[in-house]
mmCIF file of C-alpha atoms in Angstrom:
data_model
loop_
_atom_site.group_PDB
_atom_site.id
_atom_site.type_symbol
_atom_site.label_atom_id
_atom_site.label_comp_id
_atom_site.label_asym_id
_atom_site.label_seq_id
_atom_site.Cartn_x
_atom_site.Cartn_y
_atom_site.Cartn_z
ATOM 1 C CA MET A 541 -5.388 11.168 -17.819
ATOM 2 C CA SER A 542 -1.592 9.799 -17.753
ATOM 3 C CA ASN A 543 -0.700 6.584 -19.216
ATOM 4 C CA THR A 544 2.941 6.664 -17.930
ATOM 5 C CA LEU A 545 3.836 4.136 -15.466
ATOM 6 C CA SER A 546 5.967 5.024 -12.468
ATOM 7 C CA GLN A 547 9.055 3.093 -11.523
ATOM 8 C CA SER A 548 7.330 1.594 -8.535
ATOM 9 C CA GLU A 549 4.276 0.627 -10.783
ATOM 10 C CA ILE A 550 6.791 -1.148 -13.091
ATOM 11 C CA GLU A 551 8.271 -2.867 -10.386
ATOM 12 C CA ARG A 552 4.946 -4.026 -9.128
ATOM 13 C CA ARG A 553 3.778 -5.223 -12.438
ATOM 14 C CA ASN A 554 6.933 -7.138 -12.809
ATOM 15 C CA TYR A 555 6.234 -8.835 -9.494
ATOM 16 C CA LEU A 556 2.811 -9.804 -10.589
ATOM 17 C CA LYS A 557 3.869 -11.102 -13.859
ATOM 18 C CA GLU A 558 6.380 -13.456 -12.226
ATOM 19 C CA ARG A 559 4.303 -14.456 -9.146
ATOM 20 C CA LYS A 560 0.757 -13.794 -10.093
ATOM 21 C CA PRO A 561 0.199 -13.917 -13.741
ATOM 22 C CA ARG A 562 -3.702 -14.024 -13.657
ATOM 23 C CA VAL A 563 -3.632 -10.874 -11.585
ATOM 24 C CA PHE A 564 -1.070 -9.234 -13.947
ATOM 25 C CA GLU A 565 -3.270 -10.108 -17.080
ATOM 26 C CA LYS A 566 -6.100 -8.223 -15.302
ATOM 27 C CA VAL A 567 -4.094 -5.189 -14.266
ATOM 28 C CA SER A 568 -2.524 -4.910 -17.737
ATOM 29 C CA LYS A 569 -6.338 -4.242 -18.926
ATOM 30 C CA PHE A 570 -7.203 -1.647 -16.274
ATOM 31 C CA THR A 571 -6.370 1.394 -18.610
ATOM 32 C CA GLU A 572 -8.583 -0.263 -21.456
ATOM 33 C CA LYS A 573 -11.555 -0.949 -18.957
ATOM 34 C CA TYR A 574 -11.278 2.533 -17.381
ATOM 35 C CA ASN A 575 -11.384 4.226 -20.748
ATOM 36 C CA ARG A 576 -14.611 2.234 -21.494
ATOM 37 C CA GLY A 577 -16.138 3.649 -18.381
ATOM 38 C CA GLU A 578 -15.888 0.397 -16.426
ATOM 39 C CA SER A 579 -15.011 -0.045 -12.751
ATOM 40 C CA ILE A 580 -11.537 -1.415 -11.809
ATOM 41 C CA ALA A 581 -12.399 -1.306 -8.256
ATOM 42 C CA LEU A 582 -10.394 -2.602 -5.455
ATOM 43 C CA ILE A 583 -12.756 -4.431 -3.104
ATOM 44 C CA GLN A 584 -12.371 -3.508 0.620
ATOM 45 C CA LEU A 585 -13.996 -6.282 2.587
ATOM 46 C CA GLN A 586 -15.126 -5.476 5.937
ATOM 47 C CA TYR A 587 -15.581 -9.043 6.547
ATOM 48 C CA ASN A 588 -15.980 -9.024 10.341
ATOM 49 C CA TYR A 589 -16.396 -6.284 12.761
ATOM 50 C CA MET A 590 -14.776 -8.095 15.622
ATOM 51 C CA CYS A 591 -11.931 -6.167 17.055
ATOM 52 C CA ASN A 592 -9.401 -6.121 19.932
ATOM 53 C CA MET A 593 -9.296 -2.203 20.087
ATOM 54 C CA LEU A 594 -11.840 0.684 20.636
ATOM 55 C CA CYS A 595 -10.337 3.342 18.656
ATOM 56 C CA GLU A 596 -11.666 6.987 19.205
ATOM 57 C CA HIS A 597 -12.216 7.473 15.281
ATOM 58 C CA CYS A 598 -13.998 4.103 14.596
ATOM 59 C CA SER A 599 -17.220 4.301 12.714
ATOM 60 C CA ILE A 600 -18.064 0.503 12.801
ATOM 61 C CA HIS A 601 -20.394 1.008 15.878
ATOM 62 C CA SER A 602 -23.070 2.612 13.793
ATOM 63 C CA TYR A 603 -23.231 -0.601 11.710
ATOM 64 C CA GLN A 604 -23.212 -2.827 14.768
ATOM 65 C CA GLN A 605 -26.029 -1.052 16.328
ATOM 66 C CA ASN A 606 -28.485 -1.927 13.376
ATOM 67 C CA ALA A 607 -27.087 -5.517 12.945
ATOM 68 C CA ALA A 608 -29.924 -7.446 14.757
ATOM 69 C CA GLY A 609 -31.338 -10.142 12.242
ATOM 70 C CA LYS A 610 -28.871 -9.199 9.472
ATOM 71 C CA ARG A 611 -27.121 -11.845 7.460
ATOM 72 C CA SER A 612 -23.351 -11.800 7.827
ATOM 73 C CA LEU A 613 -20.643 -12.942 5.181
ATOM 74 C CA THR A 614 -19.251 -16.137 5.259
ATOM 75 C CA PRO A 615 -16.244 -17.609 3.320
ATOM 76 C CA ALA A 616 -18.918 -19.189 0.984
ATOM 77 C CA ASP A 617 -20.436 -15.647 0.419
ATOM 78 C CA VAL A 618 -16.990 -14.175 -0.173
ATOM 79 C CA LYS A 619 -16.113 -16.895 -2.657
ATOM 80 C CA LYS A 620 -19.315 -15.925 -4.663
ATOM 81 C CA LEU A 621 -18.246 -12.399 -4.439
ATOM 82 C CA ALA A 622 -14.647 -13.040 -5.596
ATOM 83 C CA ASP A 623 -15.843 -15.160 -8.431
ATOM 84 C CA GLN A 624 -18.075 -12.455 -9.890
ATOM 85 C CA ALA A 625 -15.146 -9.892 -9.305
ATOM 86 C CA ASP A 626 -12.668 -12.111 -11.246
ATOM 87 C CA GLU A 627 -15.257 -12.323 -14.184
ATOM 88 C CA LEU A 628 -15.394 -8.593 -14.202
ATOM 89 C CA GLY A 629 -11.569 -8.330 -14.463
ATOM 90 C CA LEU A 630 -11.254 -6.830 -10.875
ATOM 91 C CA ALA A 631 -7.869 -7.726 -9.276
ATOM 92 C CA ARG A 632 -7.545 -6.456 -5.625
ATOM 93 C CA PHE A 633 -8.997 -7.205 -2.382
ATOM 94 C CA VAL A 634 -8.335 -5.622 1.092
ATOM 95 C CA ILE A 635 -9.335 -7.739 3.940
ATOM 96 C CA SER A 636 -10.554 -5.416 6.734
ATOM 97 C CA GLY A 637 -12.867 -5.272 9.648
ATOM 98 C CA GLY A 638 -12.602 -5.048 12.643
ATOM 99 C CA GLU A 639 -9.258 -6.513 12.890
ATOM 100 C CA PRO A 640 -8.307 -9.457 10.638
ATOM 101 C CA THR A 641 -5.747 -10.845 12.848
ATOM 102 C CA THR A 642 -8.484 -11.587 15.182
ATOM 103 C CA PHE A 643 -10.689 -13.571 12.600
ATOM 104 C CA PRO A 644 -10.840 -17.118 13.460
ATOM 105 C CA ASP A 645 -11.622 -18.196 9.850
ATOM 106 C CA LEU A 646 -8.989 -16.028 8.123
ATOM 107 C CA ASP A 647 -7.500 -18.977 6.427
ATOM 108 C CA GLU A 648 -10.670 -19.902 4.810
ATOM 109 C CA LEU A 649 -11.463 -16.280 3.979
ATOM 110 C CA VAL A 650 -8.082 -15.969 2.071
ATOM 111 C CA ALA A 651 -8.704 -19.217 0.242
ATOM 112 C CA ALA A 652 -12.262 -18.053 -0.795
ATOM 113 C CA ILE A 653 -10.823 -14.957 -2.257
ATOM 114 C CA GLY A 654 -8.108 -16.876 -4.150
ATOM 115 C CA PRO A 655 -4.587 -15.642 -3.923
ATOM 116 C CA ASP A 656 -3.893 -16.786 -7.281
ATOM 117 C CA ARG A 657 -6.285 -14.667 -8.881
ATOM 118 C CA PHE A 658 -6.241 -11.496 -6.731
ATOM 119 C CA PHE A 659 -3.740 -9.302 -4.980
ATOM 120 C CA ILE A 660 -4.648 -9.418 -1.461
ATOM 121 C CA ASN A 661 -3.954 -6.798 1.213
ATOM 122 C CA SER A 662 -4.784 -6.894 4.946
ATOM 123 C CA ASP A 663 -5.577 -4.092 7.215
ATOM 124 C CA SER A 664 -4.224 -4.285 10.814
ATOM 125 C CA ASN A 665 -3.820 -2.266 13.889
ATOM 126 C CA GLY A 666 -0.663 -4.235 14.463
ATOM 127 C CA TYR A 667 -1.407 -5.701 17.980
ATOM 128 C CA LEU A 668 -1.088 -9.393 17.051
ATOM 129 C CA LEU A 669 0.698 -8.779 13.741
ATOM 130 C CA ALA A 670 4.140 -10.149 15.098
ATOM 131 C CA GLN A 671 2.755 -13.498 15.833
ATOM 132 C CA LYS A 672 0.494 -13.804 12.949
ATOM 133 C CA ALA A 673 2.593 -12.165 10.062
ATOM 134 C CA GLU A 674 4.451 -15.282 8.804
ATOM 135 C CA HIS A 675 1.230 -17.390 8.667
ATOM 136 C CA MET A 676 -0.515 -14.525 6.853
ATOM 137 C CA LYS A 677 2.105 -14.575 4.216
ATOM 138 C CA GLU A 678 1.993 -18.455 3.975
ATOM 139 C CA ILE A 679 -1.709 -18.461 3.163
ATOM 140 C CA GLY A 680 -1.439 -15.853 0.457
ATOM 141 C CA ILE A 681 -1.744 -12.323 1.859
ATOM 142 C CA ASP A 682 0.444 -10.125 -0.267
ATOM 143 C CA ARG A 683 0.609 -6.892 1.917
ATOM 144 C CA ILE A 684 -0.030 -5.410 5.208
ATOM 145 C CA GLN A 685 -1.709 -2.055 5.623
ATOM 146 C CA LEU A 686 -0.736 -0.922 9.475
ATOM 147 C CA SER A 687 -2.590 1.824 11.076
ATOM 148 C CA ILE A 688 -0.312 4.278 13.282
ATOM 149 C CA ASP A 689 -1.707 7.419 14.638
ATOM 150 C CA SER A 690 1.544 8.945 16.159
ATOM 151 C CA LEU A 691 5.227 8.601 16.835
ATOM 152 C CA ASP A 692 4.356 9.047 20.376
ATOM 153 C CA PRO A 693 3.586 5.754 22.133
ATOM 154 C CA GLU A 694 1.408 7.279 24.815
ATOM 155 C CA GLU A 695 -0.641 9.332 22.241
ATOM 156 C CA HIS A 696 -1.068 6.293 19.965
ATOM 157 C CA ASP A 697 -2.073 4.020 22.764
ATOM 158 C CA SER A 698 -4.529 6.656 24.160
ATOM 159 C CA PHE A 699 -6.144 7.126 20.655
ATOM 160 C CA ARG A 700 -6.421 3.376 20.399
ATOM 161 C CA ARG A 701 -7.456 2.794 23.920
ATOM 162 C CA LYS A 702 -5.108 -0.235 24.207
ATOM 163 C CA PRO A 703 -1.931 0.002 26.401
ATOM 164 C CA GLY A 704 1.043 -1.351 24.655
ATOM 165 C CA ALA A 705 -0.397 -0.829 21.050
ATOM 166 C CA TRP A 706 2.355 1.260 19.713
ATOM 167 C CA LYS A 707 4.939 -1.236 20.950
ATOM 168 C CA ARG A 708 3.221 -4.147 19.427
ATOM 169 C CA ALA A 709 2.627 -2.497 15.978
ATOM 170 C CA ILE A 710 6.510 -1.586 15.994
ATOM 171 C CA GLU A 711 7.207 -5.213 16.713
ATOM 172 C CA GLY A 712 4.809 -6.310 13.835
ATOM 173 C CA ILE A 713 6.602 -4.062 11.478
ATOM 174 C CA GLU A 714 10.067 -5.477 12.354
ATOM 175 C CA GLU A 715 8.662 -9.022 11.866
ATOM 176 C CA CYS A 716 7.047 -8.187 8.609
ATOM 177 C CA GLN A 717 10.465 -6.711 7.287
ATOM 178 C CA ARG A 718 12.326 -9.767 8.770
ATOM 179 C CA ILE A 719 10.075 -12.370 6.770
ATOM 180 C CA GLY A 720 9.752 -10.294 3.617
ATOM 181 C CA LEU A 721 6.111 -9.364 3.924
ATOM 182 C CA PRO A 722 5.435 -5.962 2.284
ATOM 183 C CA LEU A 723 3.679 -3.190 4.339
ATOM 184 C CA TYR A 724 3.029 0.239 4.517
ATOM 185 C CA ILE A 725 1.686 2.764 7.090
ATOM 186 C CA GLN A 726 -1.836 4.203 7.242
ATOM 187 C CA THR A 727 -2.420 7.465 9.157
ATOM 188 C CA VAL A 728 -5.300 9.775 9.397
ATOM 189 C CA VAL A 729 -4.620 13.485 8.736
ATOM 190 C CA THR A 730 -6.597 16.422 9.471
ATOM 191 C CA LYS A 731 -5.931 19.891 7.921
ATOM 192 C CA GLN A 732 -4.024 20.956 11.189
ATOM 193 C CA ARG A 733 -1.771 17.987 11.389
ATOM 194 C CA LEU A 734 -0.872 17.966 7.495
ATOM 195 C CA HIS A 735 0.971 21.366 8.018
ATOM 196 C CA SER A 736 2.517 20.224 11.434
ATOM 197 C CA ASP A 737 6.202 19.347 12.052
ATOM 198 C CA GLU A 738 4.934 16.220 13.878
ATOM 199 C CA PHE A 739 3.452 14.785 10.560
ATOM 200 C CA LYS A 740 6.614 15.710 8.648
ATOM 201 C CA LYS A 741 8.796 13.968 11.401
ATOM 202 C CA PHE A 742 6.179 10.969 11.220
ATOM 203 C CA VAL A 743 6.581 10.592 7.448
ATOM 204 C CA GLU A 744 10.368 10.928 7.670
ATOM 205 C CA HIS A 745 10.514 8.338 10.556
ATOM 206 C CA PHE A 746 8.661 5.613 8.512
ATOM 207 C CA ASN A 747 10.043 6.369 5.063
ATOM 208 C CA GLY A 748 13.670 6.096 6.897
ATOM 209 C CA MET A 749 12.478 2.393 7.620
ATOM 210 C CA GLY A 750 11.821 1.974 3.956
ATOM 211 C CA LEU A 751 8.050 2.429 4.371
ATOM 212 C CA GLY A 752 5.528 4.474 2.411
ATOM 213 C CA VAL A 753 2.917 6.291 4.325
ATOM 214 C CA PHE A 754 -0.731 6.249 3.152
ATOM 215 C CA ILE A 755 -2.818 9.236 4.004
ATOM 216 C CA THR A 756 -6.555 9.319 5.082
ATOM 217 C CA PHE A 757 -7.748 12.747 5.227
ATOM 218 C CA ALA A 758 -10.034 13.280 8.043
ATOM 219 C CA LYS A 759 -13.825 13.441 7.118
ATOM 220 C CA PRO A 760 -16.837 14.843 9.197
ATOM 221 C CA VAL A 761 -18.415 11.542 9.631
ATOM 222 C CA GLY A 762 -18.647 9.073 12.684
ATOM 223 C CA ALA A 763 -16.627 10.471 15.503
ATOM 224 C CA TYR A 764 -15.579 13.397 13.386
ATOM 225 C CA ALA A 765 -19.230 14.296 12.482
ATOM 226 C CA GLY A 766 -19.473 18.131 12.368
ATOM 227 C CA HIS A 767 -15.757 18.830 12.531
ATOM 228 C CA TYR A 768 -15.688 20.720 9.447
ATOM 229 C CA GLU A 769 -12.528 22.812 10.697
ATOM 230 C CA SER A 770 -10.733 19.430 10.069
ATOM 231 C CA MET A 771 -11.521 19.202 6.545
ATOM 232 C CA ILE A 772 -8.778 20.085 3.686
ATOM 233 C CA ASN A 773 -9.172 22.618 0.807
ATOM 234 C CA ALA A 774 -7.714 22.558 -2.726
ATOM 235 C CA GLU A 775 -4.631 24.325 -1.323
ATOM 236 C CA ASP A 776 -3.933 21.855 1.276
ATOM 237 C CA LEU A 777 -4.290 19.019 -1.339
ATOM 238 C CA ALA A 778 -1.801 20.936 -3.426
ATOM 239 C CA PHE A 779 0.625 20.996 -0.381
ATOM 240 C CA GLU A 780 0.226 17.435 0.029
ATOM 241 C CA ARG A 781 1.005 16.578 -3.665
ATOM 242 C CA GLU A 782 4.270 18.770 -3.190
ATOM 243 C CA MET A 783 5.071 16.594 -0.157
ATOM 244 C CA GLU A 784 4.611 13.381 -2.423
ATOM 245 C CA LYS A 785 7.568 14.618 -4.647
ATOM 246 C CA LYS A 786 9.889 14.502 -1.730
ATOM 247 C CA TYR A 787 8.544 11.551 0.338
ATOM 248 C CA GLN A 788 7.031 8.179 -0.129
ATOM 249 C CA LEU A 789 3.589 9.357 0.510
ATOM 250 C CA PHE A 790 0.383 8.899 -1.013
ATOM 251 C CA THR A 791 -3.639 9.110 -0.806
ATOM 252 C CA HIS A 792 -6.554 7.741 -2.906
ATOM 253 C CA LEU A 793 -6.151 10.787 -4.996
ATOM 254 C CA THR A 794 -2.633 9.873 -5.907
ATOM 255 C CA PRO A 795 -2.295 8.575 -9.391
ATOM 256 C CA GLY A 796 -1.935 4.851 -9.724
ATOM 257 C CA TYR A 797 -1.727 2.139 -12.486
ATOM 258 C CA GLY A 798 -0.884 4.868 -14.941
ATOM 259 C CA LEU A 799 -4.153 6.592 -14.464
ATOM 260 C CA GLU A 800 -5.280 9.850 -12.722
ATOM 261 C CA MET A 801 -8.756 8.850 -11.558
ATOM 262 C CA GLY A 802 -9.053 11.645 -8.856
ATOM 263 C CA CYS A 803 -12.008 10.319 -6.571
ATOM 264 C CA VAL A 804 -11.809 6.487 -6.845
ATOM 265 C CA GLY A 805 -15.135 6.000 -5.360
ATOM 266 C CA VAL A 806 -16.806 2.953 -7.214
ATOM 267 C CA LYS A 807 -14.407 3.479 -10.334
ATOM 268 C CA GLY A 808 -11.501 2.482 -8.280
ATOM 269 C CA PHE A 809 -12.870 1.514 -4.884
ATOM 270 C CA VAL A 810 -15.700 0.020 -3.014
ATOM 271 C CA SER A 811 -16.189 -1.117 0.402
ATOM 272 C CA VAL A 812 -18.373 -4.298 1.306
ATOM 273 C CA THR A 813 -19.813 -4.276 4.863
ATOM 274 C CA GLN A 814 -20.172 -7.584 7.057
ATOM 275 C CA TYR A 815 -23.739 -7.452 6.086
ATOM 276 C CA GLY A 816 -23.141 -7.440 2.422
ATOM 277 C CA ASP A 817 -23.893 -3.670 1.453
ATOM 278 C CA VAL A 818 -21.517 -2.159 -1.187
ATOM 279 C CA GLN A 819 -20.612 1.439 -0.460
ATOM 280 C CA PRO A 820 -18.424 4.078 -2.791
ATOM 281 C CA CYS A 821 -16.144 4.311 0.230
ATOM 282 C CA PRO A 822 -15.715 3.177 3.917
ATOM 283 C CA TYR A 823 -16.797 6.646 4.997
ATOM 284 C CA PHE A 824 -20.042 7.306 2.932
ATOM 285 C CA HIS A 825 -22.450 5.381 4.593
ATOM 286 C CA CYS A 826 -24.654 4.859 1.412
ATOM 287 C CA SER A 827 -25.380 1.385 -0.116
ATOM 288 C CA ILE A 828 -25.418 1.131 -3.990
ATOM 289 C CA GLY A 829 -26.634 -2.391 -3.518
ATOM 290 C CA ASN A 830 -26.372 -5.439 -1.676
ATOM 291 C CA ILE A 831 -24.282 -8.773 -2.841
ATOM 292 C CA PHE A 832 -26.652 -11.158 -1.183
ATOM 293 C CA ASP A 833 -29.249 -10.201 -3.437
ATOM 294 C CA THR A 834 -27.818 -8.296 -6.443
ATOM 295 C CA PRO A 835 -24.998 -9.249 -8.831
ATOM 296 C CA LEU A 836 -21.769 -7.449 -8.352
ATOM 297 C CA LYS A 837 -21.900 -6.155 -12.039
ATOM 298 C CA THR A 838 -25.251 -4.412 -11.632
ATOM 299 C CA ILE A 839 -24.185 -2.900 -8.071
ATOM 300 C CA LEU A 840 -21.118 -1.311 -9.854
ATOM 301 C CA GLU A 841 -23.391 -0.223 -12.678
ATOM 302 C CA ASN A 842 -25.783 1.526 -10.052
ATOM 303 C CA GLY A 843 -22.617 3.388 -8.565
ATOM 304 C CA MET A 844 -21.394 4.724 -11.767
ATOM 305 C CA SER A 845 -24.787 5.894 -12.719
ATOM 306 C CA ILE A 846 -24.062 8.355 -9.902
ATOM 307 C CA LYS A 847 -22.254 11.435 -11.393
ATOM 308 C CA TYR A 848 -20.167 11.935 -8.577
ATOM 309 C CA PHE A 849 -18.515 8.427 -9.188
ATOM 310 C CA GLY A 850 -19.176 7.769 -12.678
ATOM 311 C CA GLU A 851 -17.485 11.060 -13.780
ATOM 312 C CA HIS A 852 -14.113 12.294 -12.935
ATOM 313 C CA ASN A 853 -13.538 14.503 -9.995
ATOM 314 C CA ASP A 854 -10.565 15.857 -8.780
ATOM 315 C CA GLN A 855 -11.544 16.163 -5.131
ATOM 316 C CA CYS A 856 -12.463 14.057 -2.228
ATOM 317 C CA PHE A 857 -15.916 15.154 -1.625
ATOM 318 C CA LEU A 858 -15.994 13.823 1.896
ATOM 319 C CA ALA A 859 -12.696 15.518 2.865
ATOM 320 C CA GLN A 860 -12.928 18.777 0.985
ATOM 321 C CA ASN A 861 -16.469 20.072 -0.080
ATOM 322 C CA VAL A 862 -18.477 20.968 3.042
ATOM 323 C CA ASP A 863 -21.549 22.009 0.924
ATOM 324 C CA TRP A 864 -21.631 18.509 -0.396
ATOM 325 C CA VAL A 865 -21.293 16.818 3.125
ATOM 326 C CA LYS A 866 -24.129 18.813 4.199
ATOM 327 C CA LYS A 867 -26.337 17.927 1.336
ATOM 328 C CA TYR A 868 -25.610 14.289 0.790
ATOM 329 C CA ILE A 869 -24.490 13.144 4.556
ATOM 330 C CA GLU A 870 -26.063 15.397 7.210
ATOM 331 C CA LYS A 871 -29.542 15.516 5.584
ATOM 332 C CA PRO A 872 -30.262 11.979 4.164
ATOM 333 C CA ILE A 873 -27.804 9.901 6.345
ATOM 334 C CA GLN A 874 -26.829 11.255 9.727
ATOM 335 C CA GLY A 875 -29.163 10.019 12.202
ATOM 336 C CA LYS A 876 -30.556 7.080 10.304
ATOM 337 C CA PRO A 877 -29.697 3.402 10.195
ATOM 338 C CA VAL A 878 -26.850 2.907 7.915
ATOM 339 C CA PRO A 879 -26.011 2.297 5.288
ATOM 340 C CA VAL A 880 -28.852 4.370 3.573
ATOM 341 C CA PRO A 881 -29.734 3.372 0.101
ATOM 342 C CA TYR A 882 -28.305 5.405 -2.702
ATOM 343 C CA THR A 883 -31.875 6.185 -3.966
ATOM 344 C CA GLU A 884 -32.715 8.031 -0.709
ATOM 345 C CA VAL A 885 -29.471 9.872 -0.996
ATOM 346 C CA PHE A 886 -29.257 11.029 -4.555
ATOM 347 C CA GLY A 887 -32.160 12.701 -6.634
ATOM 348 C CA ASP A 888 -32.862 14.721 -9.725
ATOM 349 C CA GLY A 889 -29.598 16.070 -11.213
ATOM 350 C CA ASP A 890 -27.188 13.403 -9.567
ATOM 351 C CA TRP A 891 -27.349 10.782 -12.307
ATOM 352 C CA THR A 892 -25.175 10.317 -15.485
ATOM 353 C CA THR A 893 -25.810 8.057 -18.416
ATOM 354 C CA ASP A 894 -22.764 9.049 -20.303
ATOM 355 C CA PRO A 895 -19.369 8.764 -18.027
ATOM 356 C CA TYR A 896 -16.866 10.908 -18.747
ATOM 357 C CA PHE A 897 -14.323 8.079 -19.356
ATOM 358 C CA LYS A 898 -16.088 7.248 -22.658
ATOM 359 C CA HIS A 899 -14.815 10.616 -24.067
ATOM 360 C CA LEU A 900 -11.093 9.925 -23.127
#
């Protein structure tokens, strides 16, 4: 584990110290908490699945198909969740969906989280971003995570099933840069795309605009179910890490906050569905608890009791390990109403009572 802070991390902490002292205080204790085996999770909040696009890779439909009669999140629920997260020393939220720029109660949602006590990111497909960005900044959103699939407008629009999507996303970037709202680009990368000239040009293009690029490695779930040929291996990951030395490029496996966490599931990241279920990541449709009936502290402890999340792992199981996917996704999850409770996914030999971090 590295405790050395990068220059960008130092700059980020200086920003927090000046603008968000409560967040700075919590972030400053991340290493201490992590070494005790406690979660420092960023909370990705899939607050509402309403969206203005029908992207080919969307995996939200499986949740919507089983939504009848389920309770959905409200700002009051989010306030309760954020209160618990603050007490646990967590410091980061990502507002997701769906598409946050379409949420009618976005203002109330941001206020419920509390911009004074959390660093707040927002996902976006960019279609409405140019007209919403200034207001998003005013209400307390700190950064935009903008999804773009290709430098080719037609290819991007086709994938998003939305004519004009690429043009509107670029206009959103320009507006964010004009008003000083930080953002970075998110893009899905298969094994094949990672090694392509297209991807290199993609990264160089947005780096040239002063924007970092976040990679989401393709995983054989949702629309990609069964596509094991798109998964990466250790050599591919090593190749990507060499690219990080040259470009502004990062993944969930990239060291952050002076910590080399490897897989960040539960220990550094959780995803909360519109219906309150907490998952180790957005692509692993397994619930470690529901915030409507279980305290967040207990839910995180449940997740950390699973050895794949409570112990240090250098790989992304979902993107790299075919055997793991077949054992923990194909058999217990695929074809069932999601998310599936973790007690139905994991069994003998999958638990830990002595997290790796206690030995650091």
